[in-house]
GROMACS .gro file of C-alpha atoms in nm:
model
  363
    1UNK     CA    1   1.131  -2.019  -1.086
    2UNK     CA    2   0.878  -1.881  -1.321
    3UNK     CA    3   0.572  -1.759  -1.155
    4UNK     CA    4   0.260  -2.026  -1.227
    5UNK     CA    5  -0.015  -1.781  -1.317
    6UNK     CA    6  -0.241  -2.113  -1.356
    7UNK     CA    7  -0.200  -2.231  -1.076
    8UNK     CA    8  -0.317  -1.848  -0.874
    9UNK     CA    9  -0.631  -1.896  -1.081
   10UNK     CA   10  -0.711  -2.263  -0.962
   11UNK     CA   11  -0.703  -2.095  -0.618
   12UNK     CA   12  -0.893  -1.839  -0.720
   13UNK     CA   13  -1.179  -2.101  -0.884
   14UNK     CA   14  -1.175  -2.248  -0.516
   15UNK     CA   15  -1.276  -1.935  -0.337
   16UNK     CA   16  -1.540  -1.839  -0.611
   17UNK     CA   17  -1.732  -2.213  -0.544
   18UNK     CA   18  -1.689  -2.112  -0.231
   19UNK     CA   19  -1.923  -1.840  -0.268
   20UNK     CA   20  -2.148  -2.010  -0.511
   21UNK     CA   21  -1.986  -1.806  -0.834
   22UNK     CA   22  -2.009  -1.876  -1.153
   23UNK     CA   23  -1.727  -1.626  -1.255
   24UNK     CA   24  -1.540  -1.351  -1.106
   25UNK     CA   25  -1.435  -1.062  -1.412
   26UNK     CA   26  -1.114  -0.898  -1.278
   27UNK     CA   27  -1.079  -0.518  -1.350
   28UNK     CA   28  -0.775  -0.400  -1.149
   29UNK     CA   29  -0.478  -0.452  -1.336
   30UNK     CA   30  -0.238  -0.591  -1.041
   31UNK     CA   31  -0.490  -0.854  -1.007
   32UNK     CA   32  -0.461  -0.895  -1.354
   33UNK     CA   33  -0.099  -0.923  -1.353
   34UNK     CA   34  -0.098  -1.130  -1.082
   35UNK     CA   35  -0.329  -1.374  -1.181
   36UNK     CA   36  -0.220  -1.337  -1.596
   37UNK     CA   37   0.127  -1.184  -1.587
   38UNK     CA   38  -0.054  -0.905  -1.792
   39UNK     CA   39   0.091  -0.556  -1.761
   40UNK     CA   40  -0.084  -0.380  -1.989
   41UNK     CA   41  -0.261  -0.044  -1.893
   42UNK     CA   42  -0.625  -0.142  -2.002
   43UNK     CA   43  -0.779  -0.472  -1.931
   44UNK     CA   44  -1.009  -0.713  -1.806
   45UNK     CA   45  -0.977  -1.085  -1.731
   46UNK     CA   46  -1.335  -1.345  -1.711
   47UNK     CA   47  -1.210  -1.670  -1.464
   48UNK     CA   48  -1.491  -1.891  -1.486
   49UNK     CA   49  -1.528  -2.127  -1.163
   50UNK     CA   50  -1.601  -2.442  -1.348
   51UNK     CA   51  -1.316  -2.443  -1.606
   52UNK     CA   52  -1.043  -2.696  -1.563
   53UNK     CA   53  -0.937  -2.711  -1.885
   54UNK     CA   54  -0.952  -2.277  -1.919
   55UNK     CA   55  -1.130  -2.275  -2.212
   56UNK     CA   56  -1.381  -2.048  -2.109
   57UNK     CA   57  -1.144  -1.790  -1.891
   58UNK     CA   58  -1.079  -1.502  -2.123
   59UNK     CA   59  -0.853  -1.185  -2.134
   60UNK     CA   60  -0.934  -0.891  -2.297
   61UNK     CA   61  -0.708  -0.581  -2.383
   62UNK     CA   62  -0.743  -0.320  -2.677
   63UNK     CA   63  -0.562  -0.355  -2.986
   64UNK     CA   64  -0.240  -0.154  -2.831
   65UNK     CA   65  -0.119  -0.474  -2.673
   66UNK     CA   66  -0.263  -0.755  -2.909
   67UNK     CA   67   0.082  -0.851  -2.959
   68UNK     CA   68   0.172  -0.822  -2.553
   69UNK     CA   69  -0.124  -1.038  -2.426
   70UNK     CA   70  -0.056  -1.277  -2.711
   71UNK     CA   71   0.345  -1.328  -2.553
   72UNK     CA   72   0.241  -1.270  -2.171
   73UNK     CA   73  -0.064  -1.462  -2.178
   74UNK     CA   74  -0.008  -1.745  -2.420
   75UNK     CA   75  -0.192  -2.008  -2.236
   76UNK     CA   76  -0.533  -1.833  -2.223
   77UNK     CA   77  -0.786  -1.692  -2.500
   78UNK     CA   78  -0.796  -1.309  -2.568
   79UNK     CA   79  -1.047  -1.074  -2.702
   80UNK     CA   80  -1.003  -0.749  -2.826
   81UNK     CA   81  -1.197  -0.436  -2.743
   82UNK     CA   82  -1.128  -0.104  -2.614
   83UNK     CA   83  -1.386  -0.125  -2.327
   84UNK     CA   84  -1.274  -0.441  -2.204
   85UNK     CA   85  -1.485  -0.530  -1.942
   86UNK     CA   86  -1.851  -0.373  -2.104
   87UNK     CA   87  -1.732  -0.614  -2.386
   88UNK     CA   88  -1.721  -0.918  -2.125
   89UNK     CA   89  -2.075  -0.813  -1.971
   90UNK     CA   90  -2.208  -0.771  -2.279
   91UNK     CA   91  -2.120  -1.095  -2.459
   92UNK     CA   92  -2.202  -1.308  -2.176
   93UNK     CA   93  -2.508  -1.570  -2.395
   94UNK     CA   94  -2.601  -1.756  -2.029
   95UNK     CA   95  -2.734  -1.670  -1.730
   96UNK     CA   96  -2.472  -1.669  -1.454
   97UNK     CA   97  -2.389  -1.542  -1.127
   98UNK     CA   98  -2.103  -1.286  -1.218
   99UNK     CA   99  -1.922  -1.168  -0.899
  100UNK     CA  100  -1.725  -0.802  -0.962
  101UNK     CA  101  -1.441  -0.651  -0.772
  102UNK     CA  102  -1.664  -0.368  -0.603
  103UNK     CA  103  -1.389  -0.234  -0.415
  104UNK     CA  104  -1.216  -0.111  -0.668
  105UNK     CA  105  -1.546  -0.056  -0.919
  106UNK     CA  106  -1.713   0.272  -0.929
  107UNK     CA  107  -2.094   0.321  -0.871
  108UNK     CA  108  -2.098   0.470  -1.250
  109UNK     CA  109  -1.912   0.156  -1.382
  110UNK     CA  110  -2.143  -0.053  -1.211
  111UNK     CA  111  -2.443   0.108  -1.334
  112UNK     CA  112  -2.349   0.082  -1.652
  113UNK     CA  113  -2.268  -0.295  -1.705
  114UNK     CA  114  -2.596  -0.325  -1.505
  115UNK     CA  115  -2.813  -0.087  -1.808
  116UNK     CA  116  -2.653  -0.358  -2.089
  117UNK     CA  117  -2.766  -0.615  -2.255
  118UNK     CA  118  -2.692  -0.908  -2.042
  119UNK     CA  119  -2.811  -1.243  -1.884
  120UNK     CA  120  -2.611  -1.174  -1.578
  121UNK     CA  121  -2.650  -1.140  -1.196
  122UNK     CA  122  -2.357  -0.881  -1.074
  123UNK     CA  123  -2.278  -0.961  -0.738
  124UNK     CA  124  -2.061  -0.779  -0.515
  125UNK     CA  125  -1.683  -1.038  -0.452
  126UNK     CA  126  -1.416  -0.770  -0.268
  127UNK     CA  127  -1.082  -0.843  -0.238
  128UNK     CA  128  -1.059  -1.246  -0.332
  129UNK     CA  129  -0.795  -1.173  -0.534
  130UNK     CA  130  -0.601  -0.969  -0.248
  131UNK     CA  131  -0.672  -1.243  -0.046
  132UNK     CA  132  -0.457  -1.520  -0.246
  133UNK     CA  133  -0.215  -1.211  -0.291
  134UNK     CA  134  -0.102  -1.208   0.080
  135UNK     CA  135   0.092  -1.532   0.032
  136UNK     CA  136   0.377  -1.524  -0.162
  137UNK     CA  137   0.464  -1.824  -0.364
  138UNK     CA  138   0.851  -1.863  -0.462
  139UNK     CA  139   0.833  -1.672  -0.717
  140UNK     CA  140   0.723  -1.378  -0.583
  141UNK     CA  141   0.961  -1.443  -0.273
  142UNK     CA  142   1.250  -1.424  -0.517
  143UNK     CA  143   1.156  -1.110  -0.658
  144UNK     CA  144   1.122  -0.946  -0.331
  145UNK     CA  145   1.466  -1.064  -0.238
  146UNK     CA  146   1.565  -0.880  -0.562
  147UNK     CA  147   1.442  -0.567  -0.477
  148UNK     CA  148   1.536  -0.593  -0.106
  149UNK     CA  149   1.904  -0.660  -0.230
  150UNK     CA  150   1.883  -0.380  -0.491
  151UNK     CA  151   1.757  -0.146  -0.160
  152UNK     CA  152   2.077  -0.271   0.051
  153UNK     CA  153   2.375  -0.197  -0.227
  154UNK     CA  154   2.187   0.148  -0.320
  155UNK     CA  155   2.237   0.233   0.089
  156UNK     CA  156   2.591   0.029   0.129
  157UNK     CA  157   2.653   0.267  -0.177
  158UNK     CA  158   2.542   0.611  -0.023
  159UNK     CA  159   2.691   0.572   0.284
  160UNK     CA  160   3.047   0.419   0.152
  161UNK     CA  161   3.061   0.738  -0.038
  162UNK     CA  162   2.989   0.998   0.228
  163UNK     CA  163   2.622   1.063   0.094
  164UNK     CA  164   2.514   1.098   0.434
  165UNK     CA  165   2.705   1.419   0.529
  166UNK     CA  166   2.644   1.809   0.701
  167UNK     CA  167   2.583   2.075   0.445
  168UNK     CA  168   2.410   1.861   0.214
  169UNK     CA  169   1.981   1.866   0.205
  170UNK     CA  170   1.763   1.616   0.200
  171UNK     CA  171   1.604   1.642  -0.149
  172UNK     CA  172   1.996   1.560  -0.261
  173UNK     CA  173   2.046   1.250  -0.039
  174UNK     CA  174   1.667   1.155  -0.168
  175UNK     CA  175   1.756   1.148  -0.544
  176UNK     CA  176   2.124   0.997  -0.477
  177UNK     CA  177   1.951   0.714  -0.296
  178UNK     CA  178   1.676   0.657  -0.620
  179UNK     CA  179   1.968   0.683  -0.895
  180UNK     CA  180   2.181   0.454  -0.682
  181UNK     CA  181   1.846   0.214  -0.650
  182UNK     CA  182   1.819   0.223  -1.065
  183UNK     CA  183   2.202   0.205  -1.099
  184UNK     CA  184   2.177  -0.180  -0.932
  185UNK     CA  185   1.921  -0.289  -1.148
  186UNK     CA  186   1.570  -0.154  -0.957
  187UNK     CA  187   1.315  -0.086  -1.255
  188UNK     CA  188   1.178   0.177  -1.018
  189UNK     CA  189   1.136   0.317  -0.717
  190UNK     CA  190   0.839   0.180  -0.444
  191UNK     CA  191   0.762   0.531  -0.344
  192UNK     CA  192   0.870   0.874  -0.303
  193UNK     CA  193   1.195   0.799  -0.098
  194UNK     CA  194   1.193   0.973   0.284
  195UNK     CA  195   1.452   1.200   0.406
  196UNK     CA  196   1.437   1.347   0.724
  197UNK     CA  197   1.706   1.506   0.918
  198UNK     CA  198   1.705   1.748   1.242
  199UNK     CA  199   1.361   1.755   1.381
  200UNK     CA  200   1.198   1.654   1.076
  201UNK     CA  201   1.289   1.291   1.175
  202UNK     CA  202   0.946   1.308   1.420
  203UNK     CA  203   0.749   1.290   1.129
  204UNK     CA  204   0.684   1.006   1.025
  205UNK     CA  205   0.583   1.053   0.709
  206UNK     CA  206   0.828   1.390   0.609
  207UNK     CA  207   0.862   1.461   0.235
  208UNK     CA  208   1.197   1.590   0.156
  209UNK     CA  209   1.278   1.953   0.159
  210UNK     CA  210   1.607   2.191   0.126
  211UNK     CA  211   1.593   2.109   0.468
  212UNK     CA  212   2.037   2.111   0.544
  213UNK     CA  213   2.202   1.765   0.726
  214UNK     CA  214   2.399   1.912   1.010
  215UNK     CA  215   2.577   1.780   1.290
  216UNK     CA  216   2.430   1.604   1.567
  217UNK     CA  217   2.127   1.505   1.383
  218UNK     CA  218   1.927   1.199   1.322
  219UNK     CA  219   1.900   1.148   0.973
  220UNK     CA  220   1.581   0.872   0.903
  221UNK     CA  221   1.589   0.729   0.519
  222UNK     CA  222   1.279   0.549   0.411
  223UNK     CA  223   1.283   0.384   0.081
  224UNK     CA  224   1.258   0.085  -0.142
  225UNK     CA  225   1.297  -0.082  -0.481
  226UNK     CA  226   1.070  -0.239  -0.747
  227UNK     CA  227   1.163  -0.544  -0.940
  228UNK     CA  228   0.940  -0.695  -1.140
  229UNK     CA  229   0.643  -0.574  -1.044
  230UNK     CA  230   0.704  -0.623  -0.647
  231UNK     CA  231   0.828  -0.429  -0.418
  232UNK     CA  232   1.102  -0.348  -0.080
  233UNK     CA  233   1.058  -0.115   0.223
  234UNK     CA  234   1.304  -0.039   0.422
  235UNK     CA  235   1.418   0.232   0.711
  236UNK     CA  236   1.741   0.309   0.896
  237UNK     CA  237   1.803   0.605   1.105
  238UNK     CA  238   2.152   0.745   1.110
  239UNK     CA  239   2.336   0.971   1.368
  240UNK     CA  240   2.551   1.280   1.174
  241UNK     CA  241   2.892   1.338   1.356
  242UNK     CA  242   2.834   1.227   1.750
  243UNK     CA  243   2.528   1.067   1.906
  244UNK     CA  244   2.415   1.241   2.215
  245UNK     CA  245   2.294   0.998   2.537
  246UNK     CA  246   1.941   1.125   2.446
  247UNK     CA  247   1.956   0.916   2.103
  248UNK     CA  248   2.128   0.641   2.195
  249UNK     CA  249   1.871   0.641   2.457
  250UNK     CA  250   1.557   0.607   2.198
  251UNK     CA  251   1.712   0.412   1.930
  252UNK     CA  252   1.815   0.101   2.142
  253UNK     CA  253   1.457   0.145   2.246
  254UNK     CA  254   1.279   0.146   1.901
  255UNK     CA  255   1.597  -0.170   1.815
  256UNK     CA  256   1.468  -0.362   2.084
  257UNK     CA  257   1.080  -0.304   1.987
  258UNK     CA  258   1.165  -0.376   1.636
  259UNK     CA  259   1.297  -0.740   1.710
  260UNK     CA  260   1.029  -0.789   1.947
  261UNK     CA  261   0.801  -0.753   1.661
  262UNK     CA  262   0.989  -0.912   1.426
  263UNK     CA  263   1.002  -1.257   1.682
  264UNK     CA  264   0.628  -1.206   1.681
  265UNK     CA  265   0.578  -1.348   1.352
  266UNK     CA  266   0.500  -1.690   1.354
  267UNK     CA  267   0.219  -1.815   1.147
  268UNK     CA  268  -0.130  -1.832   1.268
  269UNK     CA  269  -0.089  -1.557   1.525
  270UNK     CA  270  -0.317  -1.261   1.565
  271UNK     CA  271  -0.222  -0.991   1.394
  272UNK     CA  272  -0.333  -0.732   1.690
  273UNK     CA  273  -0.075  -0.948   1.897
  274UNK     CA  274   0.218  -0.895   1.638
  275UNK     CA  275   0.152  -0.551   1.692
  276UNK     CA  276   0.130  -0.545   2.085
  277UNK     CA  277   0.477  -0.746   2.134
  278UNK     CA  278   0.644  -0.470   1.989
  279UNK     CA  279   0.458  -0.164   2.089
  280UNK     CA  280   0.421  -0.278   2.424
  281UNK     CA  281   0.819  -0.266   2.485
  282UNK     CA  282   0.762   0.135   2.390
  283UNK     CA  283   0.520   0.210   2.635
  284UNK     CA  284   0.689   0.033   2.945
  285UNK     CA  285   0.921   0.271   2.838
  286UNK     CA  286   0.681   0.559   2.895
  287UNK     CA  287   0.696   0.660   2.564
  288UNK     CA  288   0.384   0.451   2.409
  289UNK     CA  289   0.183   0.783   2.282
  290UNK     CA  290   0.519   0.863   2.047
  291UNK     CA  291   0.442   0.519   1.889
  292UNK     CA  292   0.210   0.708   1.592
  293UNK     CA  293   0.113   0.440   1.354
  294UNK     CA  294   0.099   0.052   1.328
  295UNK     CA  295   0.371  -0.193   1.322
  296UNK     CA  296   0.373  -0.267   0.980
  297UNK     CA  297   0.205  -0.386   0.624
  298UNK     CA  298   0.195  -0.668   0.390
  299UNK     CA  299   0.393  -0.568   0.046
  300UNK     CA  300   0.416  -0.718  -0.325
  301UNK     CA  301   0.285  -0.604  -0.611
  302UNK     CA  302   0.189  -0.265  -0.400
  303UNK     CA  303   0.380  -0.122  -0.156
  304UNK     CA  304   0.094  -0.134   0.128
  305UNK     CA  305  -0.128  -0.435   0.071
  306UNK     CA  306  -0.300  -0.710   0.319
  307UNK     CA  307  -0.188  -0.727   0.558
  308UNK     CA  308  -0.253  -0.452   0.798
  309UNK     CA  309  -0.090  -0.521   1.140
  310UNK     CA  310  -0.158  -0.304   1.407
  311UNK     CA  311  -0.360  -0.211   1.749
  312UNK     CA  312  -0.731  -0.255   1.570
  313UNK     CA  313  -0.630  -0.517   1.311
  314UNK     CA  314  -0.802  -0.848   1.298
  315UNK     CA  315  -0.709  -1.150   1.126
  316UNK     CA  316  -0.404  -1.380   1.163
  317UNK     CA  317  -0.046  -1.423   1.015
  318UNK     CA  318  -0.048  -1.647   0.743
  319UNK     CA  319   0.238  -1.829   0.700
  320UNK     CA  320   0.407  -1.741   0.374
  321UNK     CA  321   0.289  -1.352   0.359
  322UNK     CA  322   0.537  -1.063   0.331
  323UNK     CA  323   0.551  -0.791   0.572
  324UNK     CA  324   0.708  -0.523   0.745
  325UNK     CA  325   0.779  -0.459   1.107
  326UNK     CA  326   0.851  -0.068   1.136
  327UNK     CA  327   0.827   0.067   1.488
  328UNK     CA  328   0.907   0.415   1.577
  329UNK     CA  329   0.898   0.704   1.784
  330UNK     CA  330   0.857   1.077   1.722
  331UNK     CA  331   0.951   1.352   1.954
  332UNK     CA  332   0.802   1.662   1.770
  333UNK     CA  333   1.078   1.965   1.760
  334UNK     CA  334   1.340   1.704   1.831
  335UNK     CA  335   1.383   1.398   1.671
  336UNK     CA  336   1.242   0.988   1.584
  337UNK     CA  337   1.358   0.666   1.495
  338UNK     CA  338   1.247   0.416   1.300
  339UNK     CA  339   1.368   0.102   1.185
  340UNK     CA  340   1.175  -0.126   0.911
  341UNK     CA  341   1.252  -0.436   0.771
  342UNK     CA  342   1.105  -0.678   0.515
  343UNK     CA  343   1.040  -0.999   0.616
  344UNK     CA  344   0.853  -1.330   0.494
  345UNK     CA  345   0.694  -1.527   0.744
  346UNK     CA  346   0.787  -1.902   0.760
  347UNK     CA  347   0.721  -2.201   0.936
  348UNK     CA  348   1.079  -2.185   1.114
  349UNK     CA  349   1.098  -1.811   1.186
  350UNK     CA  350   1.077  -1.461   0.970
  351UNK     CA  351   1.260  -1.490   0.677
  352UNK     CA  352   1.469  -1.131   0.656
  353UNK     CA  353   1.501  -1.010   0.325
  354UNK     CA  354   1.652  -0.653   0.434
  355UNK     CA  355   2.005  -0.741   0.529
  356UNK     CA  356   2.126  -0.364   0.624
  357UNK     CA  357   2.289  -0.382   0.957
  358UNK     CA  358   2.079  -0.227   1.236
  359UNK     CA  359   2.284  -0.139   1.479
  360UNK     CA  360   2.331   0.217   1.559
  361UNK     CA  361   2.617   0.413   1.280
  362UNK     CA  362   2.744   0.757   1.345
  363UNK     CA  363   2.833   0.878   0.969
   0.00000   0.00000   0.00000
């Protein structure tokens, strides 16, 4: 299913009459992509609010990708010019109502269009774009799926071939995971993949070191895919040679937390709540101050985007939006487990889209 780029912009028109807009110019480039299927490195897009027939919604790009926009963008009107949004401002012949993406717009950028020559009012329209972005449409759904699968045959992969193994560090499991991840087709990886064995599995956010797997240890991987533009996230935590009680102890914990939270997400709850069912199986465990972060994240087009679930979030689930449920806990000098899947939320029930098995493996 190809994605309908058209369609994300009649959405967009909505929210802009909405808010009594006349046009929204769109500088960040994965709003651009996702509303253009633009992925050039230097753009701007104008989407006019009272434009059915697009014939005032303009891209612009510099001459680098005139022959890009022309074959990703066929169904809208392109300008050329190396300062792609002054050229907008500056051409606009009308007086309008303009609004600008001033969370991602710098004061100096902003001053600027507001010293040119221009008709315009520049009003301040954060994160409308972000907002359509935290439901997925099919097509982004399938590409998720993509990159989830790519994520479970890189892992099925390591493991099968006794990646996960004493004596060897956790910078080498890290890049065996990412080649394995472009071997099945990823075009990339989501992030800077985590490895962290021994006591290094209480942080939660370790970057890999010469750190040595031995025997006994938890070993926590952290990692995703990119395909097409969108991303997977993903964590397991593995046991090296024997599990002791202690760890069979905390992971069935953190397992049981983990599908708490994941039966939490049914459309239209709040997203404090999501957050709660799962972290409140941790702390009638005693252990709710080793719980160090939130439950999880919306992902797509960027790895952590709307949205945020956890104790101070606000907002409900929409139904459609993709997110991860990722509890954990951390005991420093020790050990932690974590366990994160990828999920869409449906009508009938999370949609998983990280198929890895979860329950505890000794390697």
């Amino acid at each position: 299913m190809p994605a309908d780029h058209s369609a994300r912009r009649a959405a967009l028109r909505r929210l802009l009459a909405d808010r009594d807009l006349d046009a929204l110019l769109v500088t960040d480039l994965l709003n651009i992509r996702y509303l253009t299927g633009f992925t050039g490195s230097n753009a701007a897009l104008l989407v006019t609010t009272d434009d059915v027939d697009e014939s005032r919604t303009v891209v612009c790009t510099d001459g680098r990708y005139l022959t890009q926009v022309a074959a990703q963008v066929p169904d809208l009107r392109a300008q050329i010019a190396r300062a792609s949004a002054d050229h907008l401002v500056r051409s606009a012949a009308t007086p309008a109502r303009w609004g600008f993406e001033s969370h991602v717009v710098t004061v100096d950028t902003h001053v600027r269009w507001a010293g040119l020559d221009s008709p315009l009012t520049l009003t301040p329209a954060p994160g409308l774009v972000e907002q359509l972005r935290m439901v997925k449409d099919e097509h982004e759904v399938g590409l998720l799926t993509a990159a989830c699968a790519v994520a479970d045959r890189a892992l099925a992969d390591l493991v099968a071939a006794g990646g996960l193994r004493p004596g060897r560090t956790e910078r080498q499991v890290g890049r065996d995971l990412e080649a394995r991840m472009l071997d099945h087709g990823a075009d990339g990886i989501s992030f800077e993949t985590i490895v962290a064995t021994g006591a290094n599995s209480a942080v939660p956010h370790h970057r890999p070191t010469d750190a040595v797997l031995a025997a006994g240890d938890f070993v926590k991987l952290d990692f995703g895919a990119q395909v097409g533009g969108y991303h997977s996230d993903m964590t397991r935590t593995y046991v090296l040679g024997r599990a002791a009680d202690w760890q069979r102890d905390v992971y069935d914990l953190v397992a049981r937390a983990q599908a708490a939270g994941r039966a939490a997400l049914v459309p239209g709850i709040d997203l404090a709540a999501v957050d709660a069912a799962s972290r409140d199986v941790i702390a009638a465990a005693g252990h709710g101050e080793l719980f160090l972060h939130g439950l999880g994240h919306g992902v797509g087009l960027e790895i952590h985007e709307a949205p945020g679930i956890g104790q101070a979030a606000t907002g409900t689930l929409a139904c459609g939006a993709a997110v991860t449920v990722e509890p954990g806990v951390y005991f420093s000098g020790r050990g932690g487990v974590r366990i994160e899947d990828t999920l869409v939320v449906r009508e009938q029930g999370p949609e998983l889209l990280t198929l890895t098995d979860k329950t505890l493996t000794v390697v």
